[in-house]
PDB file of C-alpha atoms in Angstrom:
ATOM      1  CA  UNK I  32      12.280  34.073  29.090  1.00 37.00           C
ATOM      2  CA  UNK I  33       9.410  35.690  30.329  1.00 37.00           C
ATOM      3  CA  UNK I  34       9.085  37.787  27.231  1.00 36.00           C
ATOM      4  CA  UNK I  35       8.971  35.184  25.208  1.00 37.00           C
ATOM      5  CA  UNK I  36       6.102  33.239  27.330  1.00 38.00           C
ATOM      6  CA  UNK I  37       3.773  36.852  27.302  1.00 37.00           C
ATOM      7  CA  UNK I  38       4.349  36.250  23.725  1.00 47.00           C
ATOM      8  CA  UNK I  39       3.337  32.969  23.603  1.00 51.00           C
ATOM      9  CA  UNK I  40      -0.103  33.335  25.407  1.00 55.00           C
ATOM     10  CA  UNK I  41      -1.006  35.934  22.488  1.00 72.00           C
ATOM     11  CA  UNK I  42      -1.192  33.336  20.345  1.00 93.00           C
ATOM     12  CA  UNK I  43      -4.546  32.521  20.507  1.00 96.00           C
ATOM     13  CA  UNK I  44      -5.618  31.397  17.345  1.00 97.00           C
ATOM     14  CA  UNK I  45      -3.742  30.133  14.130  1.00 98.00           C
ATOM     15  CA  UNK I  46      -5.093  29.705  10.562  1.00 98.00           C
ATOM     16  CA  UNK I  47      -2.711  27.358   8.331  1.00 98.00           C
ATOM     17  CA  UNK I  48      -2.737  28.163   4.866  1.00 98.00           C
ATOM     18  CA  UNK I  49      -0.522  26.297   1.791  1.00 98.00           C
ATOM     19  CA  UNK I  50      -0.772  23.751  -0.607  1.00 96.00           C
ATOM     20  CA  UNK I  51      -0.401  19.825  -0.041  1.00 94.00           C
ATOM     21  CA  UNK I  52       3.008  20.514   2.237  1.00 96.00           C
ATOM     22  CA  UNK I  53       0.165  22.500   4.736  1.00 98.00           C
ATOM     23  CA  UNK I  54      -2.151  19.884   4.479  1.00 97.00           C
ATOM     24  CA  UNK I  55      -0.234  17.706   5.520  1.00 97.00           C
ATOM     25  CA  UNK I  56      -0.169  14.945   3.128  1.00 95.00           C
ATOM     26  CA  UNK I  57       2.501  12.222   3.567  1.00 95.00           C
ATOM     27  CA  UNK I  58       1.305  12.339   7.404  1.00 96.00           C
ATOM     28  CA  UNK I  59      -1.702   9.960   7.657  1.00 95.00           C
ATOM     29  CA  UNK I  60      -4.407  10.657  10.158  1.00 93.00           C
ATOM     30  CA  UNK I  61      -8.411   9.602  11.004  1.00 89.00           C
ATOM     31  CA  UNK I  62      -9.937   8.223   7.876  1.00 87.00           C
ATOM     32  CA  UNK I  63      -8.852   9.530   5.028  1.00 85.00           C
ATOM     33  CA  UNK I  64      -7.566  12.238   6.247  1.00 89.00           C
ATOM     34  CA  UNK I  65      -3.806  13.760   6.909  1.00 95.00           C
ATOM     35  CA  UNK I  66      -1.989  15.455   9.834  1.00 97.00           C
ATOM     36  CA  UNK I  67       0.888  16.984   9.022  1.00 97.00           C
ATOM     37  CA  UNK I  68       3.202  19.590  10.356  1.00 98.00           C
ATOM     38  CA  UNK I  69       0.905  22.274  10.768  1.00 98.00           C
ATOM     39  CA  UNK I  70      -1.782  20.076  13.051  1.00 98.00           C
ATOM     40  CA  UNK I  71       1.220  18.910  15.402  1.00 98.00           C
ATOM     41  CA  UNK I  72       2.049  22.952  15.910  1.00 98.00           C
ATOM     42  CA  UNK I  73      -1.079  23.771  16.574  1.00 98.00           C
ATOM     43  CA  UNK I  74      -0.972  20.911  19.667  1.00 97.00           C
ATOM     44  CA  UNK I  75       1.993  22.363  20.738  1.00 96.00           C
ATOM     45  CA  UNK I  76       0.959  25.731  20.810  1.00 96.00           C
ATOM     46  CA  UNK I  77      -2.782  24.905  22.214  1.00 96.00           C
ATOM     47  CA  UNK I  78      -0.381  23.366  25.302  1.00 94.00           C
ATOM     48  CA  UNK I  79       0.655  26.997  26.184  1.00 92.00           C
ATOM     49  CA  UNK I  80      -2.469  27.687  26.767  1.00 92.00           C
ATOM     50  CA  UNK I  81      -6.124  27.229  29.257  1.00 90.00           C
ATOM     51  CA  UNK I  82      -7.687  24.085  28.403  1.00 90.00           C
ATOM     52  CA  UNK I  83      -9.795  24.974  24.897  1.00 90.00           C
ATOM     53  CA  UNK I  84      -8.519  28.485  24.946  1.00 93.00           C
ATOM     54  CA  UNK I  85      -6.900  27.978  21.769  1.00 96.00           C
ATOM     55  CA  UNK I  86      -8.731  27.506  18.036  1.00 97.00           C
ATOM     56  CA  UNK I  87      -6.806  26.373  15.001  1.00 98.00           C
ATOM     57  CA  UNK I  88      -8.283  26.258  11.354  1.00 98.00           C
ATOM     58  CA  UNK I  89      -6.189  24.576   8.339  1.00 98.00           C
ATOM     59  CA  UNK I  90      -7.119  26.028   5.078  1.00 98.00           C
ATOM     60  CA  UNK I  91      -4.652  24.272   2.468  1.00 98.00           C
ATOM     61  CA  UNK I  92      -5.213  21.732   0.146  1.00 97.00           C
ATOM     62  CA  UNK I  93      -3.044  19.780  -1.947  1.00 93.00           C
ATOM     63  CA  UNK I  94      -1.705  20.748  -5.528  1.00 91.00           C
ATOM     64  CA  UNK I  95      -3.151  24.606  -5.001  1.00 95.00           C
ATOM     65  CA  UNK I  96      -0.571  26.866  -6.862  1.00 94.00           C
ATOM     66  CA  UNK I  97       0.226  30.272  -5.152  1.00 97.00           C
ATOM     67  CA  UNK I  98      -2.505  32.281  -7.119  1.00 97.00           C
ATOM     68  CA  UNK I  99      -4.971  29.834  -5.978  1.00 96.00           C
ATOM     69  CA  UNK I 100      -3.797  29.835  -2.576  1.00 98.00           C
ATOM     70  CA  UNK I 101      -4.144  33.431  -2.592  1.00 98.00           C
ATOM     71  CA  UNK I 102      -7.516  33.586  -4.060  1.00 98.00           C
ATOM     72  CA  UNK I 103      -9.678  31.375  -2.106  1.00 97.00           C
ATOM     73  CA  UNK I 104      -7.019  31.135   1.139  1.00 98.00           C
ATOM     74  CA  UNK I 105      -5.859  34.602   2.087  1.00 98.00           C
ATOM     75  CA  UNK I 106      -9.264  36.332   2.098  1.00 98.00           C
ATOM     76  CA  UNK I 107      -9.944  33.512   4.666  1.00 98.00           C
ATOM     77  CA  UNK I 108      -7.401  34.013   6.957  1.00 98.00           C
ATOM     78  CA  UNK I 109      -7.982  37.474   7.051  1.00 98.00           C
ATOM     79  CA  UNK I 110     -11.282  37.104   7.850  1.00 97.00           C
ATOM     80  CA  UNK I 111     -11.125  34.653  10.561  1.00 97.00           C
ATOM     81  CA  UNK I 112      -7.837  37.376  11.649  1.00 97.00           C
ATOM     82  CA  UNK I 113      -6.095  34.822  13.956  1.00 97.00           C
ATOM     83  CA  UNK I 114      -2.945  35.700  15.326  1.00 97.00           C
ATOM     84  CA  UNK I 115      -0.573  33.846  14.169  1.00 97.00           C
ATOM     85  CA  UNK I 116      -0.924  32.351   9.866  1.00 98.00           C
ATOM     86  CA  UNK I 117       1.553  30.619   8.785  1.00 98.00           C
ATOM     87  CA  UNK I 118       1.880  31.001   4.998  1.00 98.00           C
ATOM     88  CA  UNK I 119       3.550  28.706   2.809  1.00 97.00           C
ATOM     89  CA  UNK I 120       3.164  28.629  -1.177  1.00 97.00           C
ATOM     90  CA  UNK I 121       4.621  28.532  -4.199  1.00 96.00           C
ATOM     91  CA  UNK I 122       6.045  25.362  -4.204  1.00 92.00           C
ATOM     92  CA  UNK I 123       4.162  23.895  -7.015  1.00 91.00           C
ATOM     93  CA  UNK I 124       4.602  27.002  -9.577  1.00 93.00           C
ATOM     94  CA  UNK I 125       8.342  26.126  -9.061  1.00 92.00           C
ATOM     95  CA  UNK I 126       8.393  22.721 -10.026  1.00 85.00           C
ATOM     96  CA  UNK I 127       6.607  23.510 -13.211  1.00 86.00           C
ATOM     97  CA  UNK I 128       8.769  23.731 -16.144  1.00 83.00           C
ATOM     98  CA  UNK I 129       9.817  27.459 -17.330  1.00 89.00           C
ATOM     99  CA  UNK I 130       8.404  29.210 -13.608  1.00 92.00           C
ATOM    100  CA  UNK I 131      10.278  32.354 -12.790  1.00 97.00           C
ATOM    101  CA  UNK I 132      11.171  32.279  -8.964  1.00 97.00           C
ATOM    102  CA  UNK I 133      11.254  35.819  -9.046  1.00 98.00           C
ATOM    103  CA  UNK I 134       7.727  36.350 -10.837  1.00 98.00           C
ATOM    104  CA  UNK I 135       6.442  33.769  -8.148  1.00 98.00           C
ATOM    105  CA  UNK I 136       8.559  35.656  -4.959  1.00 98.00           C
ATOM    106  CA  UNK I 137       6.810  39.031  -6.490  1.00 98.00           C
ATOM    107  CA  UNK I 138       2.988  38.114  -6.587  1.00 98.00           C
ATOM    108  CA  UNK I 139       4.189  36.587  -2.995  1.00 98.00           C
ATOM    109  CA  UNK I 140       5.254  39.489  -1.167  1.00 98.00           C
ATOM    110  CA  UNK I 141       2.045  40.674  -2.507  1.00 98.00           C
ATOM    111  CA  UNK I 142       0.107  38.386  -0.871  1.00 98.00           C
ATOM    112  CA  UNK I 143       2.499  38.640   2.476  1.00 98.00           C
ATOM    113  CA  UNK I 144       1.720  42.424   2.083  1.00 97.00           C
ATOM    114  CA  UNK I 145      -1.796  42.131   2.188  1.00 97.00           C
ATOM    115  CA  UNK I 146      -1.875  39.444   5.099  1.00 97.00           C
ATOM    116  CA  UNK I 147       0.181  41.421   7.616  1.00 96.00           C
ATOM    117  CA  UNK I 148      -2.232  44.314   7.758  1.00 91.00           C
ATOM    118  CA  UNK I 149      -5.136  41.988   8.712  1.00 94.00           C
ATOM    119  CA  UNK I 150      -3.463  39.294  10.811  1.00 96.00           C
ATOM    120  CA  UNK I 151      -1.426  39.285  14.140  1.00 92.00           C
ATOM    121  CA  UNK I 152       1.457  37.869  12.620  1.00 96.00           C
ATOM    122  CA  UNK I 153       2.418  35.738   9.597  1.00 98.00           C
ATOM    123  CA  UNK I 154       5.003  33.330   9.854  1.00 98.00           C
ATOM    124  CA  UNK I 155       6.201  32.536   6.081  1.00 98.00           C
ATOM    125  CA  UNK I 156       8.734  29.339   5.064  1.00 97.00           C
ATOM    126  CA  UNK I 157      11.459  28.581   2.603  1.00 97.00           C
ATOM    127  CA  UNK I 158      11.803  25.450   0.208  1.00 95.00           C
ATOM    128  CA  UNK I 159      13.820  22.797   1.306  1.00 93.00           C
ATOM    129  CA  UNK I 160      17.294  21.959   0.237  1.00 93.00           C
ATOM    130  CA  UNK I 161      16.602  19.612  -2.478  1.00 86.00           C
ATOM    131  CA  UNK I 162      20.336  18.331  -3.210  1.00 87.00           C
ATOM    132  CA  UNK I 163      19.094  14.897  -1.788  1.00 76.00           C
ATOM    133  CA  UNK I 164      15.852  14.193  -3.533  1.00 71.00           C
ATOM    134  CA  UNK I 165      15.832  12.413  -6.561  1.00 68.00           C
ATOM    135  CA  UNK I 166      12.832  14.104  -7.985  1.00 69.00           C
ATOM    136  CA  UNK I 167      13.582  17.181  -7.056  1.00 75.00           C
ATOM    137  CA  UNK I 168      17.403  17.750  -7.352  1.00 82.00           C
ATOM    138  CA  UNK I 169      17.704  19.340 -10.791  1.00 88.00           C
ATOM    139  CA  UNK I 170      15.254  22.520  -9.522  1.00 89.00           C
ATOM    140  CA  UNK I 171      17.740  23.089  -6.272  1.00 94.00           C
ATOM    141  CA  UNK I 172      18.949  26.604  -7.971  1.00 95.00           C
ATOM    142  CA  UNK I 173      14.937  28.015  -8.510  1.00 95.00           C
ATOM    143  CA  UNK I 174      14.410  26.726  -4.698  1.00 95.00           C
ATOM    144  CA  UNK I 175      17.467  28.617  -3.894  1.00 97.00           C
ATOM    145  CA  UNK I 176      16.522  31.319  -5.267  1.00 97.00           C
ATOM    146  CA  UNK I 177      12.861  31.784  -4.337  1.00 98.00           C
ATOM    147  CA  UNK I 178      13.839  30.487  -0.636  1.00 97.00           C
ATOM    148  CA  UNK I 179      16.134  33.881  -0.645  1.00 98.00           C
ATOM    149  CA  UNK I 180      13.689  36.116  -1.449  1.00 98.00           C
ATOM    150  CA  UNK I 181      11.257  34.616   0.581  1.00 98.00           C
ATOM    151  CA  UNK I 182      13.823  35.513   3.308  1.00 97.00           C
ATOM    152  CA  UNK I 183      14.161  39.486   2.042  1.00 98.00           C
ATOM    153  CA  UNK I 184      10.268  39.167   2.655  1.00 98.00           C
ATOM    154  CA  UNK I 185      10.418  38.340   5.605  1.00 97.00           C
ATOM    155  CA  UNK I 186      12.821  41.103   6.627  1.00 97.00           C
ATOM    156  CA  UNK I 187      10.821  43.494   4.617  1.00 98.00           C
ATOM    157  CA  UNK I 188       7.159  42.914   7.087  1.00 97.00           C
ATOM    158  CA  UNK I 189       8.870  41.364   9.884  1.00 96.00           C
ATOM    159  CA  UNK I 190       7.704  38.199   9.531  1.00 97.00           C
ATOM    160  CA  UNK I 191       9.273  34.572  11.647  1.00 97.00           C
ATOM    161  CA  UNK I 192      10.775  32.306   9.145  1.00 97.00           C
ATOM    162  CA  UNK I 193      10.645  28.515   9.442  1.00 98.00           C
ATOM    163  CA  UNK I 194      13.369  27.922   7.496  1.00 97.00           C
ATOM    164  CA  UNK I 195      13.216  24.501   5.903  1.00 96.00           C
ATOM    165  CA  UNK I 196      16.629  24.863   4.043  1.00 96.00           C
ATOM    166  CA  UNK I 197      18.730  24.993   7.250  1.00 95.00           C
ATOM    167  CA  UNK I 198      16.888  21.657   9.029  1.00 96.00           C
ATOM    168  CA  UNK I 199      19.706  19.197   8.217  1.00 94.00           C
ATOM    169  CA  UNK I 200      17.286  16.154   9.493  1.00 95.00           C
ATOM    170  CA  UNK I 201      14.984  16.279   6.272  1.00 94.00           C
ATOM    171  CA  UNK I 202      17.760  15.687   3.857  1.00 91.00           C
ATOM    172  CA  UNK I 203      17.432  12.007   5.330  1.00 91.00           C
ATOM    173  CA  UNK I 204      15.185  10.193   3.134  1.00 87.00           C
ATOM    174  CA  UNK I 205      13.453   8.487   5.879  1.00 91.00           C
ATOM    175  CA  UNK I 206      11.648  12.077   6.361  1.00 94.00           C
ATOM    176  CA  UNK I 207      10.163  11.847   3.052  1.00 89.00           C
ATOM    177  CA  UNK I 208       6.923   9.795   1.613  1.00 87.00           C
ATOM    178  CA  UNK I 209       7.490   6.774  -0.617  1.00 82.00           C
ATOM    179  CA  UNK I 210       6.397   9.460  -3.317  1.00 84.00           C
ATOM    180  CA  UNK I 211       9.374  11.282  -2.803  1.00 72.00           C
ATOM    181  CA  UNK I 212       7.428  14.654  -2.836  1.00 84.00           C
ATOM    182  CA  UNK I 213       5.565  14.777   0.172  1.00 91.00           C
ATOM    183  CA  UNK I 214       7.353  14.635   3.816  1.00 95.00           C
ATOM    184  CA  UNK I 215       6.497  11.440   6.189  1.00 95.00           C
ATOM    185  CA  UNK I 216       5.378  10.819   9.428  1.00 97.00           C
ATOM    186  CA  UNK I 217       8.214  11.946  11.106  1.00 97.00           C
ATOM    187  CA  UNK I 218       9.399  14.040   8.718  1.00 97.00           C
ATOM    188  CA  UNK I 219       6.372  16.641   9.616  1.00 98.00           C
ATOM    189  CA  UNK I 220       7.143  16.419  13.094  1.00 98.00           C
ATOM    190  CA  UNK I 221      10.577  17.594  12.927  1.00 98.00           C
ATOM    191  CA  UNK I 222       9.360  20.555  10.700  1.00 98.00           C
ATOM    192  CA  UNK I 223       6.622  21.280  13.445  1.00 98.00           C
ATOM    193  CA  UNK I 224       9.298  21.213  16.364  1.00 98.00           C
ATOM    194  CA  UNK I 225      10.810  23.853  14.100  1.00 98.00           C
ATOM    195  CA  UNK I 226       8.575  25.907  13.676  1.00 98.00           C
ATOM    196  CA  UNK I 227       7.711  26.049  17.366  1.00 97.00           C
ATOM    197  CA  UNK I 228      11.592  27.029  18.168  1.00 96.00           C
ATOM    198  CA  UNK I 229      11.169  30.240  15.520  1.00 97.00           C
ATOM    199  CA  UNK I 230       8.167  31.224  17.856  1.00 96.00           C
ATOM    200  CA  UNK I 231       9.875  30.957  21.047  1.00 94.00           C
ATOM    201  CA  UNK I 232       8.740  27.542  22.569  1.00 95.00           C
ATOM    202  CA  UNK I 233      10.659  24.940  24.119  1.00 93.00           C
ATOM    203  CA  UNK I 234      10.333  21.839  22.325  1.00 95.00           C
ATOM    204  CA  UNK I 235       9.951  18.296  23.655  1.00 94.00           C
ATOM    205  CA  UNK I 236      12.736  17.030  20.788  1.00 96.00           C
ATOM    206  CA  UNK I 237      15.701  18.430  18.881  1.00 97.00           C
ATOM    207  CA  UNK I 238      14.065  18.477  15.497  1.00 97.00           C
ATOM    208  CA  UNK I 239      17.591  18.307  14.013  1.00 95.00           C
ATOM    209  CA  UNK I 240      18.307  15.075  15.960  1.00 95.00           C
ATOM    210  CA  UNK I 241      20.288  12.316  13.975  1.00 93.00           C
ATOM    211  CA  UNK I 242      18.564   9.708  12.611  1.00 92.00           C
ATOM    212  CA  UNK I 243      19.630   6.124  13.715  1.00 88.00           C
ATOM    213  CA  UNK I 244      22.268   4.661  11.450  1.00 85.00           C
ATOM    214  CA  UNK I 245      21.048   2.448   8.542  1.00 76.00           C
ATOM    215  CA  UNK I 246      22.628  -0.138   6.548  1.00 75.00           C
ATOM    216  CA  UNK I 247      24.114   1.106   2.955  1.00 76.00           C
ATOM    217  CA  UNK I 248      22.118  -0.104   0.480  1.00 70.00           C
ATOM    218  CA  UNK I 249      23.307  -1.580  -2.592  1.00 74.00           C
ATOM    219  CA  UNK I 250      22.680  -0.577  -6.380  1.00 75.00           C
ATOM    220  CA  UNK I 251      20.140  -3.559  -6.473  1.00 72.00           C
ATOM    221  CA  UNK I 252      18.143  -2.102  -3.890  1.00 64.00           C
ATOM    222  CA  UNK I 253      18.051   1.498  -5.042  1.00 63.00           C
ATOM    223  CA  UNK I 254      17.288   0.447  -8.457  1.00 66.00           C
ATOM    224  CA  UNK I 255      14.280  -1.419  -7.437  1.00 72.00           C
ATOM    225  CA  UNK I 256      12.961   1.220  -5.288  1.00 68.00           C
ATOM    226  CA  UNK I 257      13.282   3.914  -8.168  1.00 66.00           C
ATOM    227  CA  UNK I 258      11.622   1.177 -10.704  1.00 64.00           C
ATOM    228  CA  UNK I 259       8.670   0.701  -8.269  1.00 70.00           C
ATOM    229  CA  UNK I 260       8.324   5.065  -7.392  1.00 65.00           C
ATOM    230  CA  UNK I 261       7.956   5.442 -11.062  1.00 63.00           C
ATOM    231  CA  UNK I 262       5.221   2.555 -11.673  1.00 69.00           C
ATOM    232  CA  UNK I 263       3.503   3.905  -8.414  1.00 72.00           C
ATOM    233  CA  UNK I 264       4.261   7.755  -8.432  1.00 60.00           C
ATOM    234  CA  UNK I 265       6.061   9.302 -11.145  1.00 62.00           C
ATOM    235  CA  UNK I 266       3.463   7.922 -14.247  1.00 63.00           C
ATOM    236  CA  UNK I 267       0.053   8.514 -11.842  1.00 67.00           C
ATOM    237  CA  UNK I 268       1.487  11.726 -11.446  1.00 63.00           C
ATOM    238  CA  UNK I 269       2.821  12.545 -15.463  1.00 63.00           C
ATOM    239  CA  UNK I 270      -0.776  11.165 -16.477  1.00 65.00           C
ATOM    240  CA  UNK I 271      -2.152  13.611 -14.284  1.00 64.00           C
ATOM    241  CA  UNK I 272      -0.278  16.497 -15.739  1.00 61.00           C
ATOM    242  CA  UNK I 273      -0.881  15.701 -19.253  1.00 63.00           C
ATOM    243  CA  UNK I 274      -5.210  15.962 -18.444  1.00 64.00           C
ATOM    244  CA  UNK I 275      -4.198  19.026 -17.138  1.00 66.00           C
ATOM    245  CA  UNK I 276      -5.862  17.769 -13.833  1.00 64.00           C
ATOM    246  CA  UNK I 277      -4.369  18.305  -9.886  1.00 66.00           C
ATOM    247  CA  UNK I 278      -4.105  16.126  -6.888  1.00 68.00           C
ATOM    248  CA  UNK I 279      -6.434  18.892  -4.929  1.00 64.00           C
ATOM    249  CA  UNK I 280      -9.515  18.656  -7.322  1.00 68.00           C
ATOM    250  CA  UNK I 281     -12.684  18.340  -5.633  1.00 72.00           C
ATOM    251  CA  UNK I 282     -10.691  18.736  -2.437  1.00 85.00           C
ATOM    252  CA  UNK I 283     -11.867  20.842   0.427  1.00 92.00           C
ATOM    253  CA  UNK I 284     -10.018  22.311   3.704  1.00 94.00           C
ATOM    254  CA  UNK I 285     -10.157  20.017   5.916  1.00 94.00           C
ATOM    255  CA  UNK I 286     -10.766  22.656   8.714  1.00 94.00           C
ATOM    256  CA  UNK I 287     -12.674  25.627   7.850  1.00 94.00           C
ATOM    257  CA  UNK I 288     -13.173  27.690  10.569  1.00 96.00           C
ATOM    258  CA  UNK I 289     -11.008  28.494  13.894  1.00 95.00           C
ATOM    259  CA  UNK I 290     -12.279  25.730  16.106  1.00 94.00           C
ATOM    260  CA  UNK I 291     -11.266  24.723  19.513  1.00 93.00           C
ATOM    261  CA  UNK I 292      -8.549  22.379  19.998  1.00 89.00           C
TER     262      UNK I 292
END
């Protein structure tokens, strides 16, 4: 135990990097902007710490694909060299139709490759099991496959791995968004209390914890839910794809720079 706590206190500083999942959106926060996963880690790791003796910047934005991310994000991070980044992309070049997992894994360990030698450590993450969501479902064999390589990365530059396949909890549907896409409220907290178990902390919660029971919900139900996600997600999102535009246009991180917390 007192390994793990010197550990702890080297963790300093933290630079978030990713696309919308990073960001946080699904999470609602102050005005219009989001939380997320990666915010409620950095609290819990700011706790282990002196009173604003800890800085945290978030540099992902929504609907960034991993060439993107590694473009504008990971000459960032390296220059603000925190010690701990956690690094999650990819995601949306393997939703799109015809993506290669292993062409995205490749230019990923790139990217991995470049970060370790400039950062104190860089936490990477699989995708999530995606047996249970409806919009996602058919791609569970590209997720499988890019979440295993992203696993051989990790093992390659001895990297943590918050691995999102494994955390039963998030297969509920209560720890997704109405859009179906985008985790909620709760759902980002259980992935945060992961993520600080692969770095050694004692957690306030059991981010696997069962969800209370709900009531089975008849074909009625369901079948007005999925006819009001399409009218409010799925044909927003199709028109968006067809103008060739993304959700993260004329978005900015919403936190630059390594700032105290």
């Amino acid at each position: 135990m007192a390994a793990t706590t010197t550990k702890l206190k080297t963790i300093g500083s933290y630079a978030a990097i990713g696309d919308s999942f990073t960001e946080g959106v699904g999470d609602p926060g102050p005005g219009d902007s989001f939380l997320g996963w990666a915010d409620r880690l950095a609290v819990l790791l700011a706790d282990q710490r002196d009173e604003h003796d800890f800085r945290y910047a978030n540099l992902a934005v929504r609907g960034k694909l991993l060439d993107q991310i590694v473009a504008d994000q990971v000459p960032r991070a390296k220059a603000l060299a925190p010690d701990l980044v956690t690094f999650c992309a990819g995601g949306n070049d393997i939703i799109r139709p015809g993506s290669d997992p292993d062409d995205v894994a490749e230019r990923f360990e790139a990217a991995v490759a470049d970060l370790t030698g400039a950062v104190g450590q860089v936490m990477i993450t699989t995708g999530f099991d995606t047996r249970g969501v409806p919009v996602l479902k058919h791609l569970r064999g590209k997720v499988a496959t890019y979440s295993a390589h992203v696993r051989a990365i990790a093992d390659r530059y001895d990297c943590p791995v918050l691995d999102l396949w494994s955390l039963k909890s998030v297969q509920d549907r209560r720890a997704w968004d109405a859009d179906r896409l985008h985790l909620s409220p709760e759902g980002h907290t259980r992935v945060a209390l992961r993520a600080a178990q692969v770095l050694g902390l004692e957690v306030p919660a059991d981010p696997d914890q069962p969800w209370p029971q709900l009531r089975p919900r008849g074909s009625v139900d369901v079948t007005r839910d999925n006819i009001q996600w399409a009218r409010e997600y799925l044909v927003p999102w199709i028109g968006r794809r067809l103008r060739g535009e993304s959700s993260g246009d004329h978005v900015e991180a919403k936190r630059p720079d390594l700032l105290p917390l």
